[in-house]
Short mmCIF file of C-alpha atoms and ligand atoms in Angstrom, two decimals:
data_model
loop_
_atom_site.label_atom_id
_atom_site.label_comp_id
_atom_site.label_asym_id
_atom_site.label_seq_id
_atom_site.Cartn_x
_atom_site.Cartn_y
_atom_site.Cartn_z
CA UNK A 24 -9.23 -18.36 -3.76
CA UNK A 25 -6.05 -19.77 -5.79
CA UNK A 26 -3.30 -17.63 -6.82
CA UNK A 27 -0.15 -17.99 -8.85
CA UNK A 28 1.58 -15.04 -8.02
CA UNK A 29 0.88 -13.73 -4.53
CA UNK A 30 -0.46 -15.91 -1.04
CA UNK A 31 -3.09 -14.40 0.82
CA UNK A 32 -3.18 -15.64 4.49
CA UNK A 33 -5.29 -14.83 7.64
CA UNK A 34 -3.99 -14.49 11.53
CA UNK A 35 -7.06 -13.53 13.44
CA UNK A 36 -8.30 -10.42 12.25
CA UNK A 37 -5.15 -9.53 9.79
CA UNK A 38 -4.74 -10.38 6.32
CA UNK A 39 -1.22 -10.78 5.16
CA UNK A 40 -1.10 -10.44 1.08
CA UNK A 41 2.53 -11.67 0.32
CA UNK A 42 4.36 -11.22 -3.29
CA UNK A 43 5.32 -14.04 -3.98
CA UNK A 44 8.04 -13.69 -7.22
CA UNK A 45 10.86 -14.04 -4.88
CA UNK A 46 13.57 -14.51 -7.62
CA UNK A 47 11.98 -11.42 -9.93
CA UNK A 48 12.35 -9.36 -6.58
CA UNK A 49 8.65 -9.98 -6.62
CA UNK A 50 8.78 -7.76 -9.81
CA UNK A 51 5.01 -7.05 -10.87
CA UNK A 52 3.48 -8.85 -13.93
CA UNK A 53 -0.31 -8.49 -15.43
CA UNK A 54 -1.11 -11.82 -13.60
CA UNK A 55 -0.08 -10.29 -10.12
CA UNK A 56 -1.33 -7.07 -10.43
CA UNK A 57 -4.98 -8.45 -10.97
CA UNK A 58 -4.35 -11.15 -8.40
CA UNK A 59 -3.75 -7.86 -5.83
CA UNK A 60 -6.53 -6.23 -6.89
CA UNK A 61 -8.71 -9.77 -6.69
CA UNK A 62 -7.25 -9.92 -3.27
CA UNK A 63 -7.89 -6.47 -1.78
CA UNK A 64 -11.52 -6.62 -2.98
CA UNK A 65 -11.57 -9.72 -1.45
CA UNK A 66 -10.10 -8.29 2.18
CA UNK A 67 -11.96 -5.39 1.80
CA UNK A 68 -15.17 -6.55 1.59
CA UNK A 69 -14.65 -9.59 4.83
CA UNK A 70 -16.24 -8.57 7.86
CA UNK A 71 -13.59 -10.77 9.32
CA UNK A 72 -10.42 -8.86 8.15
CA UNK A 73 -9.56 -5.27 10.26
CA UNK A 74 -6.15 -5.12 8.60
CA UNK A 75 -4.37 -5.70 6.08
CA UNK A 76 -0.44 -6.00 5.84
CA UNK A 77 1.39 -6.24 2.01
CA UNK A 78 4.29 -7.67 2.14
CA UNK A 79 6.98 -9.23 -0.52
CA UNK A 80 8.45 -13.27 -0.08
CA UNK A 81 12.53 -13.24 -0.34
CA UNK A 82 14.72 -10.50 0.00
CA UNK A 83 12.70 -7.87 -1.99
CA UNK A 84 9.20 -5.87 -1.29
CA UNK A 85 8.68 -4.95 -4.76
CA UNK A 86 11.22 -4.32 -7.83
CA UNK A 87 8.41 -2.79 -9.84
CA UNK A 88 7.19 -3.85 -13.65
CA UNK A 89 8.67 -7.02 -14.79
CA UNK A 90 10.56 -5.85 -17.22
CA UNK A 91 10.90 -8.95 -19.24
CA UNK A 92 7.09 -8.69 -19.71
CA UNK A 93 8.41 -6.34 -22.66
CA UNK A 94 11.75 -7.42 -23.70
CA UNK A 95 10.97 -10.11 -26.26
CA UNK A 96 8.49 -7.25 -28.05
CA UNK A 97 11.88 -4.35 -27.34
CA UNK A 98 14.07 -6.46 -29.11
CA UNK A 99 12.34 -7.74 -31.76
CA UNK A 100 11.93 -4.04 -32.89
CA UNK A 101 7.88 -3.63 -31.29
CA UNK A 102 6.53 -0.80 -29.19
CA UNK A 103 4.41 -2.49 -27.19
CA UNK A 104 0.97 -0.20 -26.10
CA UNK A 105 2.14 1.12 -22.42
CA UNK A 106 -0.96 3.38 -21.94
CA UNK A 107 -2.94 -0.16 -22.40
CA UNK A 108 -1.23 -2.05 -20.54
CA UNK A 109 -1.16 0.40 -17.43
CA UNK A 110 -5.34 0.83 -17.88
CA UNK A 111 -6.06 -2.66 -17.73
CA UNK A 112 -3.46 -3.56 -14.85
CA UNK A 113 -1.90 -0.49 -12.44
CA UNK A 114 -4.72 1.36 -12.96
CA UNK A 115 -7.56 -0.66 -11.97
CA UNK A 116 -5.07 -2.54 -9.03
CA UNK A 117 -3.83 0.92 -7.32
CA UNK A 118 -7.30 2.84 -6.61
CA UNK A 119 -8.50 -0.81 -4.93
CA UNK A 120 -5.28 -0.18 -2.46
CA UNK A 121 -6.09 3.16 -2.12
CA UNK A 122 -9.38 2.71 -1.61
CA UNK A 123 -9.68 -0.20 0.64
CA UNK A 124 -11.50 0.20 3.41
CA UNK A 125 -9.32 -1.35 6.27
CA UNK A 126 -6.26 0.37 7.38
CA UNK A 127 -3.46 -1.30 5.34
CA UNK A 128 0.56 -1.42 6.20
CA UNK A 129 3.16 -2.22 3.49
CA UNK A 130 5.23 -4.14 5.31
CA UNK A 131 8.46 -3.21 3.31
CA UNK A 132 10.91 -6.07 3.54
CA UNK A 133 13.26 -5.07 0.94
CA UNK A 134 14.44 -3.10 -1.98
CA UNK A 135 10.72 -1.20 -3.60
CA UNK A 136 11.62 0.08 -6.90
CA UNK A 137 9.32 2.11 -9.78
CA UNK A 138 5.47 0.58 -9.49
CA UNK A 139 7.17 -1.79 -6.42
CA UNK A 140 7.18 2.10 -4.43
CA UNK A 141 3.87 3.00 -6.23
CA UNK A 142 2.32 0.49 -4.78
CA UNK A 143 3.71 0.83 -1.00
CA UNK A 144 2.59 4.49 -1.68
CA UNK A 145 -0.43 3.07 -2.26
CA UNK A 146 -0.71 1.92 1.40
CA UNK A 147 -1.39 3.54 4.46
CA UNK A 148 1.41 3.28 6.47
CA UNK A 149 5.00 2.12 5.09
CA UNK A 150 6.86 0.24 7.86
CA UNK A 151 10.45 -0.61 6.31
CA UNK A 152 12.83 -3.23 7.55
CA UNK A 153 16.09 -1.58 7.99
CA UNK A 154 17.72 -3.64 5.26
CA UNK A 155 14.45 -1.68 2.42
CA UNK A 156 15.90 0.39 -0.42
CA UNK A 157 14.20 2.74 -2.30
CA UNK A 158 14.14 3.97 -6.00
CA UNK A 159 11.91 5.56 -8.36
CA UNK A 160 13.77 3.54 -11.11
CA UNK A 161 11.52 4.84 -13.90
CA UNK A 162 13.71 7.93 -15.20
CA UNK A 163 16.55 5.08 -15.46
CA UNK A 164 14.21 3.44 -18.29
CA UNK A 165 13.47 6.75 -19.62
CA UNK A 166 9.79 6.61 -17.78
CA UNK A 167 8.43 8.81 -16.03
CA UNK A 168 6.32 7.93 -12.43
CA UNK A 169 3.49 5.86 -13.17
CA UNK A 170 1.21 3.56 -11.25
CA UNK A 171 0.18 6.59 -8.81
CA UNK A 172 3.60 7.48 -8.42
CA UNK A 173 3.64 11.18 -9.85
CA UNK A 174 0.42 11.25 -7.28
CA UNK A 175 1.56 10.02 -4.26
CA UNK A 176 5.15 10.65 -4.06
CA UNK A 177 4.39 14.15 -3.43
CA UNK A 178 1.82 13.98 -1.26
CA UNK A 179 4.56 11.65 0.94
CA UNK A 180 7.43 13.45 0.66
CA UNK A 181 6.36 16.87 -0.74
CA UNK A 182 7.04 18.38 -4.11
CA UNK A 183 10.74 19.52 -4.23
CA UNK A 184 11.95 15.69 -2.62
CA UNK A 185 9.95 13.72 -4.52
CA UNK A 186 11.00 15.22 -8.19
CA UNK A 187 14.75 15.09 -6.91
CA UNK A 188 13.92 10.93 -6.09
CA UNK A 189 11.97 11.22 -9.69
CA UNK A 190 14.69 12.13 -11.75
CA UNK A 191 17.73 11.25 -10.39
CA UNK A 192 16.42 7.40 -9.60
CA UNK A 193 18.25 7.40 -6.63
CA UNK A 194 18.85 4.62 -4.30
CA UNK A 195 18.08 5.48 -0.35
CA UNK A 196 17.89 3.61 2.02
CA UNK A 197 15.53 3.14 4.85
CA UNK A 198 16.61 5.77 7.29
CA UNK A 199 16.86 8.29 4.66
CA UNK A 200 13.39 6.83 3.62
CA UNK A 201 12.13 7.11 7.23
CA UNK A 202 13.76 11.03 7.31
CA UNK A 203 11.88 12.20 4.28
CA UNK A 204 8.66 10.76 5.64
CA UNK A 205 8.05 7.99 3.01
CA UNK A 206 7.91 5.54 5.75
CA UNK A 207 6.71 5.81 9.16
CA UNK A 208 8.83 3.90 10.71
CA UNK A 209 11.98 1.44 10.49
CA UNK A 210 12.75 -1.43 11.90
CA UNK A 211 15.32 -4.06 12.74
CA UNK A 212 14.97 -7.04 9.99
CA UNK A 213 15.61 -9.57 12.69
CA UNK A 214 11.95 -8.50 14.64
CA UNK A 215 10.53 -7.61 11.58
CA UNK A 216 7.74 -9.68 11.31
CA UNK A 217 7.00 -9.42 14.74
CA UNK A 218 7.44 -5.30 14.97
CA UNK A 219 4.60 -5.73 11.65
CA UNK A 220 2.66 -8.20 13.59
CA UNK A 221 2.03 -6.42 16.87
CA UNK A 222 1.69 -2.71 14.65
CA UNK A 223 -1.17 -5.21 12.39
CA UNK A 224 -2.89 -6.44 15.75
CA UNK A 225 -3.40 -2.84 17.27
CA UNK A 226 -4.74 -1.61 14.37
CA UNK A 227 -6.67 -4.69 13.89
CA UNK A 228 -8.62 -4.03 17.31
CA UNK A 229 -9.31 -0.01 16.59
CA UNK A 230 -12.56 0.76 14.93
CA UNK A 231 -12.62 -0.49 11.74
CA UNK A 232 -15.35 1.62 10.15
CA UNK A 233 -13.86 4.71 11.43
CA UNK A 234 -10.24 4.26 10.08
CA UNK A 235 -12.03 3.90 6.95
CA UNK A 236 -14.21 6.89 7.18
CA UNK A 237 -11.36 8.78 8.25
CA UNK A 238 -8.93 7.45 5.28
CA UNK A 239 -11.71 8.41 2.85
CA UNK A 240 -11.94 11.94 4.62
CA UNK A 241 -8.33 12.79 4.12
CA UNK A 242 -7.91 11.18 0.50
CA UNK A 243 -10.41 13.97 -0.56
CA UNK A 244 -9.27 16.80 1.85
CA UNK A 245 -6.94 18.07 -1.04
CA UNK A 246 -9.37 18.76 -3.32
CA UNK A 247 -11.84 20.32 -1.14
CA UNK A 248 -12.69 23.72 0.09
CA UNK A 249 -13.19 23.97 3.98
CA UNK A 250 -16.81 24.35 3.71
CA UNK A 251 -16.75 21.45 1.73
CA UNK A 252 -14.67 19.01 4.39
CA UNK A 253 -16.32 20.08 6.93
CA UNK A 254 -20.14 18.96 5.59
CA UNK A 255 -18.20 15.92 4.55
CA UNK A 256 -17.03 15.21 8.17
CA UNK A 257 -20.33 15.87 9.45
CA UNK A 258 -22.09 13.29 6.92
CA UNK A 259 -19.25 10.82 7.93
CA UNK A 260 -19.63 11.71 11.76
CA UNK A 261 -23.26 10.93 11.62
CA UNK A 262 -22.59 7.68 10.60
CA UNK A 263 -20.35 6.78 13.09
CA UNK A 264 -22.42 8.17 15.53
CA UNK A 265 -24.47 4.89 14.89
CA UNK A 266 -21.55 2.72 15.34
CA UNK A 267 -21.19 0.17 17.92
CA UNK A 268 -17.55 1.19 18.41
CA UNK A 269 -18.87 4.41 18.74
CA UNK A 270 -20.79 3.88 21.69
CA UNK A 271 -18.50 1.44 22.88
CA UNK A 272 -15.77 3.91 23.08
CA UNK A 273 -17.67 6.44 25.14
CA UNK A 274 -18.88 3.62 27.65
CA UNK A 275 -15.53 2.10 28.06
CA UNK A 276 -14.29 5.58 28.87
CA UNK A 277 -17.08 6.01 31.25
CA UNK A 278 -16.42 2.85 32.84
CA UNK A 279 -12.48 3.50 33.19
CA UNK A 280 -12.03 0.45 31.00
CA UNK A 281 -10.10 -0.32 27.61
CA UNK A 282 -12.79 -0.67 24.94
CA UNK A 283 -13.69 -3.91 23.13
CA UNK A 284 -14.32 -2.26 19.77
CA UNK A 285 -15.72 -5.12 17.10
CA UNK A 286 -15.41 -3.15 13.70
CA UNK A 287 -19.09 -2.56 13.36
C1 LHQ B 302 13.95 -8.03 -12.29
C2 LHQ B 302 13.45 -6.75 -12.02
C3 LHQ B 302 12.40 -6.24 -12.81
C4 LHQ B 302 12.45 -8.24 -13.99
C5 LHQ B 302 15.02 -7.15 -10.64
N1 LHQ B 302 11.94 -7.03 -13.80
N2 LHQ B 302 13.46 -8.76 -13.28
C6 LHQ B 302 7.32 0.16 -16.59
C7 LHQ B 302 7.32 -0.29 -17.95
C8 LHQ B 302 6.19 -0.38 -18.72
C9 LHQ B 302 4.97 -0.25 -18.33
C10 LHQ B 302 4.45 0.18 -17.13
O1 LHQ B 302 5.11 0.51 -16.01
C11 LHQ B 302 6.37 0.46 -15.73
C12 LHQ B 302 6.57 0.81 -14.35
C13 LHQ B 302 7.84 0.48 -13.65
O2 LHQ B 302 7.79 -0.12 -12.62
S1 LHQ B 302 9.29 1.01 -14.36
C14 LHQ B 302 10.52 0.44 -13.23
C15 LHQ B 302 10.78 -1.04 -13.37
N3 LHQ B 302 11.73 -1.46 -12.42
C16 LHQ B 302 13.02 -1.23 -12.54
O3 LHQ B 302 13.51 -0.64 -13.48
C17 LHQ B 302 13.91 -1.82 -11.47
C18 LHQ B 302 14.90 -2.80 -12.07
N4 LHQ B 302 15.68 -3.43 -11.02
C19 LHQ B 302 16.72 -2.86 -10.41
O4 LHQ B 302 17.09 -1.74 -10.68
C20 LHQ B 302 17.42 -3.67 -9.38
O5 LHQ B 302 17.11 -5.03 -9.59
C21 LHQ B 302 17.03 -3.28 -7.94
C22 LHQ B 302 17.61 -1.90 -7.60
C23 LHQ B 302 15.51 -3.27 -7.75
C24 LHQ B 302 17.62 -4.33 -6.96
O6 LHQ B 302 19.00 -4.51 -7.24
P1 LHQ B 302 19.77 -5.77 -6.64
O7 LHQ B 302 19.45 -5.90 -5.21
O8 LHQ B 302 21.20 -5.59 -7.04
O9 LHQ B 302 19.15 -7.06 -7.35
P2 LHQ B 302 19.37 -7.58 -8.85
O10 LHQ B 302 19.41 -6.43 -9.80
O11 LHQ B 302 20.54 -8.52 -8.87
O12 LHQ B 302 18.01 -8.38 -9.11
C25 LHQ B 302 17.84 -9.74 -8.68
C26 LHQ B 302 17.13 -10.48 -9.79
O13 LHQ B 302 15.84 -9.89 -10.00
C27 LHQ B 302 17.88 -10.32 -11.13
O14 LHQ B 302 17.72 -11.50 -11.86
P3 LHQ B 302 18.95 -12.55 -12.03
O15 LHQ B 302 18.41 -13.61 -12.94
O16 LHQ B 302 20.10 -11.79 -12.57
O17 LHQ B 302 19.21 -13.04 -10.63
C28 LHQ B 302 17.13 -9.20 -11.81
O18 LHQ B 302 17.22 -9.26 -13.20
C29 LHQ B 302 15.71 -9.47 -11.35
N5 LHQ B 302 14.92 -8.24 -11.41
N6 LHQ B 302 14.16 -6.23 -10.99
N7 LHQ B 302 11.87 -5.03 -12.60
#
């Protein structure tokens, strides 16, 4: 599959999805954002792929919506349709991310700014190099959190931390980022691609189906009574009662023996 905007490449079992707008900051424009969402179907749905890693080319993850997308239409005097443009681009590009079903690491290389931070949010786990900054740049345009970001950034970092990010716009940096719990981790940017690498791999050899029963399990808890999660975790454990991982777990534990699990 071609793209303009981002580079999808494979290393085994991991898929690394790379913006690739290295001058813009890897700022997102209509093109990329359906080019991620092409690409996440795409790693989603390949029995091959048991991770996937998002990462940003240059010295930036993400630096949000390219704003110059707008500025010929600002300055000639236009208000260009926002709610349009976010249905037909964030919002059909961030539920794919969400959604996917292989564990998925934004690999945060640099700064992540407005829909840049939405869409590391949109990840499972953040890992940040120690030279990432943070900022929900939005309420410095006079915007509020969009692209998941009035969603997420709470469910990260809790209510009271993420409206103080929200409307001050602040700049942190990765081990304040890594203190609030909107990464997981941080580390050094000289073993960052290997630190990403080896986190990709393990994940990459857990089983597969499970991490995505038990991403889809959580996503929902919020909104569910007890009674309710707990029929849902029966449904999903019945399913991976069938799994080969399943019963390759227990035998491998049986047999004293690390388990070879194969993602089905
Ligand atoms: C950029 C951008 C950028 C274009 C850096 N666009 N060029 C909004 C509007 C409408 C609809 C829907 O949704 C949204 C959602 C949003 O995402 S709103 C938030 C949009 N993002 C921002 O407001 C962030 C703007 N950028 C910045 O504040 C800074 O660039 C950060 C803090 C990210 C990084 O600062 P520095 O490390 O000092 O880099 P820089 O500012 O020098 O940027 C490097 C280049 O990248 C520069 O171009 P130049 O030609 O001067 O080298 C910037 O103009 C360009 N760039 N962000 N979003």
């Amino acid at each position: 599959m071609a793209y303009e905007q981002i580079t999808v490449s494979h290393e085994g079992p991991v898929a690394w999805i790379t913006l690739n707008r290295a001058d813009r900051l890897n700022a997102l424009t209509a093109t990329m954002s359906g080019e991620l969402e092409r690409a996440f179907t795409d790693a989603g749905e390949d029995e091959q792929v048991r991770c996937i890693v998002l990462t940003g080319e240059g010295r930036g993850f993400c630096a949000g919506q390219d704003l110059t997308e707008f500025e010929a239409a600002y300055r000639a005097g236009g208000r260009p349709d926002i709610a349009e443009h976010l249905r037909t681009s964030y919002h059909r590009m961030i539920p794919v991310v969400v959604e996917t079903p292989k564990p998925v690491i934004a690999a945060i290389n640099g700064v992540a700014a407005g829909a840049g931070l939405s869409l590391a949010l949109a990840c499972d786990l953040r890992v940040a190099s120690d030279e990432a900054r943070f900022t929900q740049a939005f309420v410095k345009i006079g915007l509020i959190p969009d692209s998941g970001g009035s969603y997420l950034l709470p469910r990260a970092v809790g209510y009271p931390k993420a409206l103080e990010l929200s409307i001050t716009g602040d700049l942190i940096d990765a081990k304040t980022a890594v203190d609030l719990g909107l990464v997981s981790r941080v580390v050094a940017a000289a073993s960052f691609r290997d630190d990403v690498t080896a986190l990709a791999g393990q994940l990459a050899s857990m089983p597969t189906l499970a991490i995505a029963a038990t991403k889809a399990l959580l996503q929902r808890s919020a909104t569910l009574s007890l009674d309710e999660a707990l029929t849902q975790e029966a449904i999903a454990q019945a399913a991976m009662g069938q799994t080969h991982d399943h019963v390759e777990g227990v035998n491998a534990f049986a047999e004293k023996r690390e388990p070879r699990f194969e993602g089905r």
